[in-house]
Amino acid sequence: MPNTMLSFKHLLRPVLGGEERKSWCLLLLRKMMNGCNLVDNDSAVAGGVEDMYGEDIATMGQPVTPWTVSVASGYTLMRDPRHNKGVAFTERERDAHYLRGLLPPIVLSQELQEKRIMHMLRQYKVPLQRYMAMMDLQERNERLFYKLLIDNVEELLPVVYTPTVGEACQKYGSIFRRPQGLYISLKEKGKILEVLKNWPERSVQVIVVTDGERILGLGDLGCQGMGIPVGKLSLYTALGGVRPSACLPITIDVGTNNEKLLNDEFYIGLRQRRATGQEYAELLHEFMSAVKQNYGEKVLIQFEDFANHNAFELLARYSSSHLVFNDDIQGTASVVLAGLLAALKLLGGTLADHRFLFLGAGEAGTGIAELIALEMSKQTGNPIEENRKKIWLVDSKGLIVDSRKHSLQHFKKPWAHEHEPVSKLVDAVKAIKPTVLIGTSGVGKQFTREVVEAMASINEKPLIMALSNPTSQAECTAEEAYTWSEGRAIFASGSPFDPFEYDGKVFVPGQANNAYIFPGFGLGVIMSGAIRVHDDMLLAACKCIKPPYIVLPLVNFNIVEFINSKHCCIV
């Protein structure tokens, strides 16, 4: 029988008679048993299908529930988070979807439900309790979850994202309820394409994937790193407007070297040491090939929290063949450069007039440094090698200098400049005399009082960016930066800090967090039809983050400006 497609839209009527329902059910079952493909192949684009259920044009007042669900059981409908509206179902919808008696008689608007849940969330004193309540809501009522997050983004961003998501990942096995996303482990090697086909959605546009080896500044959390892709993709919807069904969180489980997790009876991942070398590379290559085969050329794959040695290699290997984006390398770089460009209004001069000192020479540090040097080249026309000389990096062994070049990892070598060895950060500050100090070390409390006072003695307005997440890993707090600099510091952090009063002035710390870049950047890439990500796109994106950036925690990403830029193209 040739492939045909049942007219589901014809079936999406408020009420069907009993005999009519039986007739359509039998027809549907017969066609499925005869091998009928319910997907119209002509409508498939980039691995997806047309919007058969009218989701994109539906309103709250329209029944948009798939017919097969509505006639199967109203009880089942109420347990489908994508279509459940709880007590917001209208009287008409309760009749149409067989919900009579399954709900209390009251009909409450989404707005009133939102008010009730926000009241409940504010009663919790422990952030992890709020996180768990939000995850429960997402698994129960997706519409209400996103309305809540969109309407209260400043208050709830720290709950579903950093810093609370870090604690959630650490305790993921203990709080685990319902699986979210796909788990691809070494057990699935050789059949990853089959695993991808188990995911119910076909029109996937964004995948956020992690192997859990370097979760925030918390280290190797193995399979429990799933909280990061889940949290990132919730922001793709809440901040970027990408449909939830088009988002797919994935964890690649190759084991963990975390002894505590290996001995934890509640750990949900493989109980073995991390696979490395060829075994790891083969699994990742199969994954990347399967994603492209299943979802097409234009699916955006965002790498999250891979360890340095894998992150750079994966980005280099697949950036020419896939639409890939490393948020730790490229996203962090873009959002920090946006902050620097905005801060110049307070500091004065151009980027090339300033000296930069980084604590941390991993993915984030070298990624930021390279984008700063690239932007300097765009502004001045000077070779990028010359601009790199204004940027200095400190790692665990001290200042990266030329005499250490033989022992450095490849991604650190461009930052090895002529200078005598310096082991301590405070001595590096005094020697280099930077105007900007940036922390990406993943280790807390490294910007000591001595370091901040040294920055303040050199600069009238020292720019200090303590970017490591979560809050416990920040190089210093906002209070410390303002107090030790006598209120002169311009401060930004990766995780949020409350406003702080010093000497009669209230300082609102800036938040240089990737949440300000990746949802808008990802949406722009999807909308433009791009099939590769280039550095010029990152430069264009950072200029689309509109200030005030360092001063206020919320900003605006101009998606129209980004898409219209000459760098956001299809090649």
Coordinates of C-alpha atoms in Angstrom, one line a residue:
M1 CA 0.0 0.0 0.0
P2 CA 1.5 3.4 -0.9
N3 CA 2.3 5.7 2.0
T4 CA -0.7 7.8 2.9
M5 CA -1.6 10.2 5.7
L6 CA -4.8 10.3 7.7
S7 CA -6.3 13.7 8.0
F8 CA -5.8 14.2 11.7
K9 CA -7.0 17.8 11.5
H10 CA -10.3 16.4 10.3
L11 CA -10.5 14.5 13.6
L12 CA -9.7 17.5 15.8
R13 CA -13.3 18.3 16.5
P14 CA -14.6 19.1 19.9
V15 CA -17.0 16.1 20.2
L16 CA -17.2 12.9 18.2
G17 CA -20.1 10.5 18.5
G18 CA -19.5 7.0 19.9
E19 CA -20.0 5.2 16.5
E20 CA -17.9 7.8 14.7
R21 CA -15.1 7.3 17.2
K22 CA -15.2 3.6 16.9
S23 CA -15.1 3.8 13.1
W24 CA -12.1 6.1 13.0
C25 CA -10.3 4.0 15.7
L26 CA -10.8 0.8 13.6
L27 CA -9.6 2.7 10.4
L28 CA -6.6 4.0 12.2
L29 CA -5.7 0.6 13.7
R30 CA -6.1 -1.1 10.3
K31 CA -3.8 1.4 8.5
M32 CA -1.2 1.1 11.2
M33 CA -1.3 -2.7 11.0
N34 CA -0.9 -2.6 7.3
G35 CA 2.3 -0.6 7.6
C36 CA 0.8 2.8 6.8
N37 CA 3.3 5.6 7.5
L38 CA 1.3 8.3 9.5
V39 CA 4.0 10.8 8.6
D40 CA 3.7 12.5 5.3
N41 CA 7.2 12.2 3.9
D42 CA 6.6 15.1 1.6
S43 CA 6.3 17.4 4.6
A44 CA 9.5 16.3 6.3
V45 CA 12.1 19.0 6.4
A46 CA 15.5 18.6 8.0
G47 CA 14.4 15.5 9.8
G48 CA 11.1 17.0 11.1
V49 CA 7.4 16.9 10.2
E50 CA 4.7 19.5 9.7
D51 CA 2.8 20.9 12.6
M52 CA 0.0 18.3 12.3
Y53 CA -1.8 19.3 15.5
G54 CA -1.8 23.0 15.0
E55 CA 0.4 23.7 18.0
D56 CA 2.0 26.7 16.4
I57 CA -1.3 28.4 15.9
A58 CA -3.3 27.2 18.9
T59 CA -4.5 29.5 21.7
M60 CA -5.5 28.6 25.2
G61 CA -9.1 28.5 24.2
Q62 CA -8.7 26.0 21.4
P63 CA -8.6 22.2 21.9
V64 CA -5.2 21.2 20.6
T65 CA -4.9 17.8 22.1
P66 CA -4.1 15.0 19.6
W67 CA -7.3 13.1 18.8
T68 CA -5.8 9.7 19.7
V69 CA -5.0 10.9 23.2
S70 CA -8.4 12.6 23.8
V71 CA -10.4 9.6 22.9
A72 CA -8.1 7.1 24.6
S73 CA -8.6 8.5 28.1
G74 CA -9.0 11.9 29.7
Y75 CA -7.0 10.4 32.6
T76 CA -4.1 9.8 30.2
L77 CA -4.4 13.4 28.9
M78 CA -4.0 14.8 32.4
R79 CA -0.7 12.9 32.7
D80 CA 0.7 14.3 29.5
P81 CA 2.7 17.5 30.5
R82 CA 2.7 18.8 26.9
H83 CA -1.1 19.0 26.7
N84 CA -2.2 19.1 30.4
K85 CA -3.7 22.4 31.7
G86 CA -4.9 21.1 35.0
V87 CA -7.8 23.1 36.4
A88 CA -7.4 25.6 33.5
F89 CA -9.4 23.2 31.2
T90 CA -12.6 25.0 30.3
E91 CA -16.1 23.5 30.6
R92 CA -16.1 22.9 26.9
E93 CA -12.7 21.2 26.9
R94 CA -13.7 19.0 29.8
D95 CA -16.6 17.7 27.7
A96 CA -14.5 17.3 24.6
H97 CA -11.6 15.5 26.3
Y98 CA -13.6 13.3 28.7
L99 CA -12.3 15.1 31.8
R100 CA -15.6 15.3 33.7
G101 CA -15.2 14.1 37.2
L102 CA -11.4 13.9 36.9
L103 CA -10.9 17.5 38.0
P104 CA -12.4 19.6 40.7
P105 CA -15.4 21.6 39.4
I106 CA -13.7 24.9 39.6
V107 CA -12.1 26.4 36.5
L108 CA -9.0 28.5 37.3
S109 CA -7.2 30.7 34.8
Q110 CA -3.5 30.1 34.1
E111 CA -2.8 33.5 35.8
L112 CA -4.4 32.4 39.0
Q113 CA -2.6 29.1 38.9
E114 CA 0.7 31.0 38.4
K115 CA -0.1 33.2 41.4
R116 CA -0.8 30.1 43.6
I117 CA 2.4 28.3 42.6
M118 CA 4.6 31.4 43.0
H119 CA 3.2 31.8 46.5
M120 CA 4.1 28.1 47.2
L121 CA 7.6 28.5 45.8
R122 CA 8.3 31.5 48.0
Q123 CA 7.5 29.5 51.1
Y124 CA 10.4 27.2 50.4
K125 CA 13.6 28.3 52.2
V126 CA 15.9 25.8 50.5
P127 CA 16.7 26.5 46.9
L128 CA 16.8 22.8 46.0
Q129 CA 13.2 22.5 47.1
R130 CA 12.2 25.2 44.7
Y131 CA 14.2 23.4 41.9
M132 CA 12.4 20.1 42.6
A133 CA 9.0 21.9 42.7
M134 CA 9.7 23.5 39.3
M135 CA 10.8 20.2 37.8
D136 CA 7.7 18.6 39.1
L137 CA 5.6 21.3 37.4
Q138 CA 7.5 20.9 34.1
E139 CA 6.7 17.2 34.2
R140 CA 3.1 17.8 35.0
N141 CA 2.0 21.0 33.2
E142 CA 4.5 22.3 30.6
R143 CA 2.5 25.3 29.6
L144 CA 2.2 26.6 33.1
F145 CA 5.9 25.9 33.8
Y146 CA 7.0 28.1 30.9
K147 CA 4.5 30.8 31.7
L148 CA 5.8 30.9 35.2
L149 CA 9.4 31.0 34.1
I150 CA 8.8 33.7 31.5
D151 CA 6.7 36.0 33.7
N152 CA 9.2 35.6 36.7
V153 CA 12.5 35.1 34.9
E154 CA 14.6 37.2 37.2
E155 CA 13.4 35.4 40.3
L156 CA 13.3 31.8 38.8
L157 CA 16.4 31.9 36.6
P158 CA 18.7 31.1 39.6
V159 CA 16.3 28.2 40.5
V160 CA 16.2 26.3 37.2
Y161 CA 19.7 27.4 36.2
T162 CA 22.9 28.4 38.0
P163 CA 23.5 28.3 40.9
T164 CA 20.8 25.8 42.0
V165 CA 21.2 23.5 39.1
G166 CA 24.7 22.7 40.3
E167 CA 23.5 21.3 43.6
A168 CA 20.7 19.5 41.8
C169 CA 23.3 17.7 39.6
Q170 CA 25.3 16.7 42.7
K171 CA 22.2 15.1 44.2
Y172 CA 20.5 14.1 40.9
G173 CA 20.4 10.4 41.8
S174 CA 18.7 11.1 45.2
I175 CA 16.1 13.5 43.7
F176 CA 15.6 11.5 40.4
R177 CA 11.9 11.1 39.6
R178 CA 11.0 11.0 35.9
P179 CA 13.7 10.7 33.1
Q180 CA 14.1 13.8 31.0
G181 CA 15.9 13.6 27.7
L182 CA 18.0 10.8 26.3
Y183 CA 20.7 8.8 28.1
I184 CA 23.2 7.3 25.7
S185 CA 25.8 5.1 27.3
L186 CA 28.5 2.7 26.2
K187 CA 25.8 0.0 26.3
E188 CA 24.2 1.7 23.3
K189 CA 27.4 1.7 21.2
G190 CA 26.6 0.4 17.7
K191 CA 22.9 1.3 18.0
I192 CA 22.8 5.0 18.8
L193 CA 20.6 5.8 15.8
E194 CA 18.0 3.4 17.1
V195 CA 18.2 5.1 20.5
L196 CA 17.6 8.5 18.9
K197 CA 14.5 7.1 17.1
N198 CA 13.1 6.2 20.5
W199 CA 12.7 9.9 21.2
P200 CA 9.0 10.7 20.4
E201 CA 9.7 14.0 18.7
R202 CA 10.9 14.1 15.1
S203 CA 11.2 17.9 14.6
V204 CA 14.2 18.5 16.8
Q205 CA 16.0 21.8 16.2
V206 CA 18.4 22.1 19.2
I207 CA 20.3 19.4 21.1
V208 CA 22.3 20.2 24.3
V209 CA 24.7 17.4 25.1
T210 CA 27.1 16.7 27.9
D211 CA 29.3 13.9 29.1
G212 CA 29.2 15.2 32.7
E213 CA 33.0 15.4 33.1
R214 CA 33.3 19.1 34.1
I215 CA 29.9 20.2 35.4
L216 CA 30.2 24.0 36.3
G217 CA 33.1 24.2 38.8
L218 CA 32.0 21.0 40.5
G219 CA 34.0 18.5 38.5
D220 CA 33.0 15.0 37.2
L221 CA 29.4 14.3 38.0
G222 CA 29.0 11.6 35.3
C223 CA 25.4 10.8 34.3
Q224 CA 24.0 13.2 36.9
G225 CA 25.1 16.1 34.7
M226 CA 21.8 15.7 32.9
G227 CA 20.5 18.6 34.9
I228 CA 22.6 21.0 32.8
P229 CA 21.1 20.1 29.3
V230 CA 17.6 20.1 30.9
G231 CA 18.2 23.6 32.4
K232 CA 19.8 25.0 29.3
L233 CA 17.0 23.9 27.1
S234 CA 14.3 25.3 29.4
L235 CA 16.0 28.7 28.8
Y236 CA 16.0 28.1 25.0
T237 CA 12.2 28.1 25.4
A238 CA 11.7 30.7 28.1
L239 CA 14.3 33.2 26.8
G240 CA 14.7 32.2 23.1
G241 CA 11.1 31.2 22.2
V242 CA 12.2 27.8 20.8
R243 CA 9.3 25.3 21.1
P244 CA 9.9 22.7 23.9
S245 CA 9.2 19.8 21.6
A246 CA 12.0 21.0 19.3
C247 CA 14.6 20.7 22.2
L248 CA 16.4 17.5 23.1
P249 CA 18.6 17.2 26.2
I250 CA 21.2 14.3 26.0
T251 CA 23.8 12.9 28.3
I252 CA 26.6 10.7 27.0
D253 CA 27.5 8.3 29.8
V254 CA 31.0 6.9 29.5
G255 CA 31.4 6.3 33.2
T256 CA 32.8 8.6 35.9
N257 CA 36.0 9.0 37.9
N258 CA 34.2 10.4 40.9
E259 CA 34.7 7.9 43.7
K260 CA 31.9 9.3 45.7
L261 CA 29.4 8.7 42.9
L262 CA 30.8 5.2 42.1
N263 CA 30.1 4.3 45.8
D264 CA 26.7 6.0 45.9
E265 CA 23.9 3.4 45.9
F266 CA 21.6 6.0 44.3
Y267 CA 23.9 6.9 41.4
I268 CA 22.0 6.5 38.1
G269 CA 24.9 6.1 35.7
L270 CA 27.4 3.4 34.6
R271 CA 29.5 2.3 37.6
Q272 CA 32.9 2.3 35.9
R273 CA 35.9 4.5 35.2
R274 CA 35.6 6.9 32.3
A275 CA 36.2 5.5 28.9
T276 CA 39.0 7.4 27.1
G277 CA 41.0 7.3 23.8
Q278 CA 39.6 5.4 20.9
E279 CA 36.6 4.0 22.7
Y280 CA 35.4 7.4 23.7
A281 CA 36.2 8.9 20.2
E282 CA 34.3 6.1 18.4
L283 CA 31.2 6.6 20.7
L284 CA 31.1 10.4 20.1
H285 CA 31.6 9.9 16.4
E286 CA 28.8 7.5 16.1
F287 CA 26.6 9.9 18.1
M288 CA 27.4 12.9 15.9
S289 CA 26.8 10.9 12.7
A290 CA 23.5 9.5 14.0
V291 CA 22.3 13.0 15.0
K292 CA 22.9 14.3 11.6
Q293 CA 21.3 11.3 9.9
N294 CA 18.2 11.4 12.1
Y295 CA 17.6 15.1 12.4
G296 CA 19.3 16.6 9.3
E297 CA 22.0 19.2 8.6
K298 CA 20.4 22.1 10.4
V299 CA 20.0 20.7 13.9
L300 CA 22.1 22.7 16.4
I301 CA 24.3 20.6 18.7
Q302 CA 25.4 22.5 21.7
F303 CA 28.3 21.0 23.7
E304 CA 28.1 21.5 27.5
D305 CA 30.6 20.9 30.3
F306 CA 33.0 18.6 28.5
A307 CA 36.5 18.5 30.0
N308 CA 39.1 20.7 28.3
H309 CA 40.9 17.9 26.6
N310 CA 37.7 16.7 24.9
A311 CA 36.0 20.1 24.4
F312 CA 38.6 21.7 22.2
E313 CA 39.1 18.5 20.2
L314 CA 35.3 17.9 19.6
L315 CA 34.8 21.5 18.5
A316 CA 37.7 21.4 16.1
R317 CA 36.7 18.0 14.7
Y318 CA 33.0 18.7 14.0
S319 CA 32.8 22.5 13.4
S320 CA 33.4 21.9 9.7
S321 CA 30.9 19.1 9.3
H322 CA 28.1 19.9 11.8
L323 CA 26.2 22.8 13.2
V324 CA 28.0 22.8 16.6
F325 CA 28.4 25.4 19.3
N326 CA 30.4 25.0 22.5
D327 CA 28.8 27.2 25.1
D328 CA 31.7 27.0 27.5
I329 CA 34.2 28.1 24.9
Q330 CA 32.2 30.3 22.5
G331 CA 29.1 31.3 24.6
T332 CA 31.1 32.4 27.6
A333 CA 33.5 34.4 25.3
S334 CA 30.6 36.2 23.6
V335 CA 28.8 37.2 26.8
V336 CA 32.0 38.4 28.4
L337 CA 33.1 40.4 25.3
A338 CA 29.6 42.0 25.4
G339 CA 30.2 43.0 29.0
L340 CA 33.6 44.4 28.2
L341 CA 32.3 46.5 25.3
A342 CA 29.5 47.9 27.6
A343 CA 32.0 48.5 30.4
L344 CA 34.2 50.7 28.1
K345 CA 31.6 53.4 28.6
L346 CA 32.7 53.5 32.3
L347 CA 36.4 52.6 31.8
G348 CA 37.0 54.7 28.7
G349 CA 39.2 53.9 25.7
T350 CA 39.0 50.9 23.4
L351 CA 39.7 47.3 23.9
A352 CA 43.2 47.7 22.6
D353 CA 43.9 50.3 25.3
H354 CA 43.5 47.8 28.1
R355 CA 45.4 44.9 29.5
F356 CA 43.7 41.7 30.5
L357 CA 44.7 39.1 33.1
F358 CA 42.9 35.8 33.4
L359 CA 42.9 33.3 36.3
G360 CA 42.1 30.1 34.5
A361 CA 43.4 28.9 31.1
G362 CA 40.8 26.3 30.2
E363 CA 37.9 26.3 27.8
A364 CA 36.3 29.5 29.1
G365 CA 39.6 31.5 29.7
T366 CA 41.2 30.7 26.3
G367 CA 37.9 31.1 24.5
I368 CA 37.3 34.6 26.0
A369 CA 40.9 35.6 25.3
E370 CA 40.8 34.6 21.7
L371 CA 37.5 36.4 21.0
I372 CA 38.8 39.6 22.7
A373 CA 42.0 39.4 20.5
L374 CA 39.8 38.8 17.4
E375 CA 37.6 41.8 18.2
M376 CA 40.8 44.0 18.7
S377 CA 41.9 42.9 15.2
K378 CA 38.6 43.9 13.7
Q379 CA 38.8 47.3 15.4
T380 CA 42.5 48.1 14.8
G381 CA 43.5 46.0 11.8
N382 CA 46.5 44.7 13.7
P383 CA 47.4 41.0 13.4
I384 CA 45.8 38.8 16.1
E385 CA 49.2 37.6 17.3
E386 CA 50.0 41.2 18.2
N387 CA 46.7 41.6 20.1
R388 CA 47.3 38.4 22.1
K389 CA 50.3 40.0 23.7
K390 CA 47.9 42.3 25.7
I391 CA 46.2 39.3 27.2
W392 CA 47.9 37.2 30.0
L393 CA 46.7 34.0 31.5
V394 CA 47.5 32.3 34.9
D395 CA 46.9 28.6 35.4
S396 CA 47.5 26.3 38.3
K397 CA 51.3 26.6 37.8
G398 CA 51.4 30.4 37.6
L399 CA 51.7 32.9 34.8
I400 CA 51.8 31.3 31.3
V401 CA 55.1 32.4 29.9
D402 CA 57.4 31.5 27.0
S403 CA 59.8 29.4 29.1
R404 CA 56.9 27.0 29.9
K405 CA 55.9 26.5 26.3
H406 CA 57.3 23.0 25.9
S407 CA 55.0 21.6 28.7
L408 CA 51.8 23.5 27.8
Q409 CA 48.7 22.0 26.2
H410 CA 48.2 23.2 22.7
F411 CA 45.3 25.6 23.5
K412 CA 47.5 27.5 26.0
K413 CA 50.6 28.0 23.8
P414 CA 49.3 31.1 21.9
W415 CA 49.2 32.9 25.3
A416 CA 52.8 32.1 26.4
H417 CA 54.5 35.5 26.3
E418 CA 58.0 36.7 27.1
H419 CA 58.2 37.3 30.9
E420 CA 59.9 35.9 33.9
P421 CA 58.0 33.1 35.7
V422 CA 55.4 34.3 38.3
S423 CA 53.7 31.7 40.6
K424 CA 51.2 33.8 42.6
L425 CA 48.2 35.6 41.2
V426 CA 48.8 38.7 43.3
D427 CA 52.4 38.9 42.0
A428 CA 51.1 38.6 38.4
V429 CA 48.7 41.5 39.0
K430 CA 51.6 43.7 40.3
A431 CA 53.8 42.6 37.4
I432 CA 51.3 42.8 34.5
K433 CA 49.3 45.8 35.9
P434 CA 46.0 44.7 34.2
T435 CA 43.0 47.0 33.9
V436 CA 40.7 43.9 33.7
L437 CA 40.8 40.8 35.9
I438 CA 38.8 37.8 34.8
G439 CA 38.3 34.6 36.8
T440 CA 37.4 31.4 35.0
S441 CA 39.3 29.0 37.2
G442 CA 36.3 27.1 38.6
V443 CA 38.0 27.5 42.1
G444 CA 36.4 29.8 44.6
K445 CA 38.0 32.5 46.8
Q446 CA 41.0 33.1 44.5
F447 CA 40.5 36.8 44.2
T448 CA 41.7 37.5 47.7
R449 CA 41.7 40.8 49.5
E450 CA 45.3 41.3 48.5
V451 CA 44.5 40.7 44.9
V452 CA 41.6 43.1 44.8
E453 CA 43.5 45.8 46.6
A454 CA 46.3 45.4 44.2
M455 CA 43.9 45.9 41.3
A456 CA 42.4 49.0 43.0
S457 CA 45.8 50.5 43.6
I458 CA 46.6 50.2 39.9
N459 CA 43.2 51.4 38.5
E460 CA 40.7 54.0 39.4
K461 CA 37.9 51.7 38.3
P462 CA 39.2 48.1 38.3
L463 CA 37.0 45.8 36.2
I464 CA 36.7 42.5 38.1
M465 CA 34.8 39.5 36.6
A466 CA 34.4 36.5 38.9
L467 CA 32.8 34.1 36.4
S468 CA 33.1 30.7 37.9
N469 CA 29.8 28.9 38.7
P470 CA 28.0 28.0 41.0
T471 CA 28.2 30.8 43.6
S472 CA 30.3 28.7 45.9
Q473 CA 33.0 28.6 43.2
A474 CA 33.1 32.3 42.5
E475 CA 36.6 33.8 42.7
C476 CA 35.1 36.5 45.0
T477 CA 31.7 37.8 46.1
A478 CA 30.2 41.1 45.1
E479 CA 30.5 42.3 48.7
E480 CA 34.2 41.5 48.7
A481 CA 34.9 43.2 45.4
Y482 CA 33.1 46.4 46.4
T483 CA 34.4 46.5 49.9
W484 CA 38.1 45.8 49.2
S485 CA 38.1 48.3 46.3
E486 CA 36.4 50.9 48.4
G487 CA 33.4 51.0 46.1
R488 CA 35.4 51.6 43.0
A489 CA 35.2 48.2 41.3
I490 CA 33.1 47.4 38.3
F491 CA 31.9 43.9 39.1
A492 CA 30.3 41.0 37.3
S493 CA 29.9 37.4 38.2
G494 CA 28.7 34.1 36.6
S495 CA 26.1 33.5 39.3
P496 CA 23.8 36.2 40.7
F497 CA 24.6 38.2 43.8
D498 CA 22.2 40.4 45.7
P499 CA 22.6 44.2 45.6
F500 CA 25.1 45.5 48.1
E501 CA 25.2 48.8 50.0
Y502 CA 28.6 50.4 50.6
D503 CA 29.3 53.9 51.9
G504 CA 25.7 54.9 51.3
K505 CA 25.6 53.7 47.7
V506 CA 23.7 50.6 46.5
F507 CA 25.6 48.5 44.0
V508 CA 23.8 46.1 41.7
P509 CA 26.2 43.4 40.6
G510 CA 26.3 42.5 36.9
Q511 CA 25.8 38.9 35.9
A512 CA 28.0 37.8 33.0
N513 CA 26.2 34.5 32.4
N514 CA 25.8 32.5 29.2
A515 CA 22.0 32.7 29.6
Y516 CA 22.2 36.1 28.0
I517 CA 23.7 34.7 24.8
F518 CA 22.9 31.1 23.9
P519 CA 19.1 31.3 23.7
G520 CA 19.2 34.2 21.3
F521 CA 22.2 33.0 19.4
G522 CA 20.7 29.5 19.0
L523 CA 17.4 31.0 17.9
G524 CA 19.1 33.2 15.4
V525 CA 21.1 30.3 14.0
I526 CA 17.9 28.2 13.6
M527 CA 15.9 31.0 12.0
S528 CA 18.7 32.0 9.6
G529 CA 19.0 28.4 8.3
A530 CA 22.8 28.3 9.1
I531 CA 24.6 25.0 8.8
R532 CA 27.9 26.1 10.4
V533 CA 28.9 28.4 13.2
H534 CA 31.8 30.9 12.5
D535 CA 33.7 33.3 14.8
D536 CA 32.2 36.3 13.0
M537 CA 28.7 35.1 14.1
L538 CA 30.0 35.2 17.8
L539 CA 31.2 38.8 17.3
A540 CA 27.9 39.8 15.8
A541 CA 26.0 38.1 18.6
C542 CA 27.9 39.9 21.4
K543 CA 27.1 43.2 19.8
C544 CA 23.4 42.3 19.8
I545 CA 23.3 42.1 23.6
K546 CA 22.1 45.5 24.5
P547 CA 23.4 47.4 27.6
P548 CA 23.1 48.3 30.3
Y549 CA 24.9 45.1 30.9
I550 CA 27.4 45.5 33.7
V551 CA 25.0 47.7 35.7
L552 CA 21.7 45.7 35.5
P553 CA 21.2 41.9 35.6
L554 CA 18.7 41.7 32.8
V555 CA 19.4 42.7 29.2
N556 CA 17.9 42.4 25.7
F557 CA 19.3 40.3 22.8
N558 CA 18.3 41.9 19.5
I559 CA 17.5 38.8 17.5
V560 CA 16.5 40.8 14.4
E561 CA 19.8 42.7 14.4
F562 CA 21.7 39.3 14.7
I563 CA 19.8 37.6 11.9
N564 CA 20.2 40.6 9.6
S565 CA 24.0 40.8 10.2
K566 CA 26.1 39.8 7.3
H567 CA 27.8 37.2 9.3
C568 CA 24.6 35.2 10.1
C569 CA 24.4 33.3 6.9
I570 CA 23.7 29.8 5.6
V571 CA 27.2 28.7 4.8

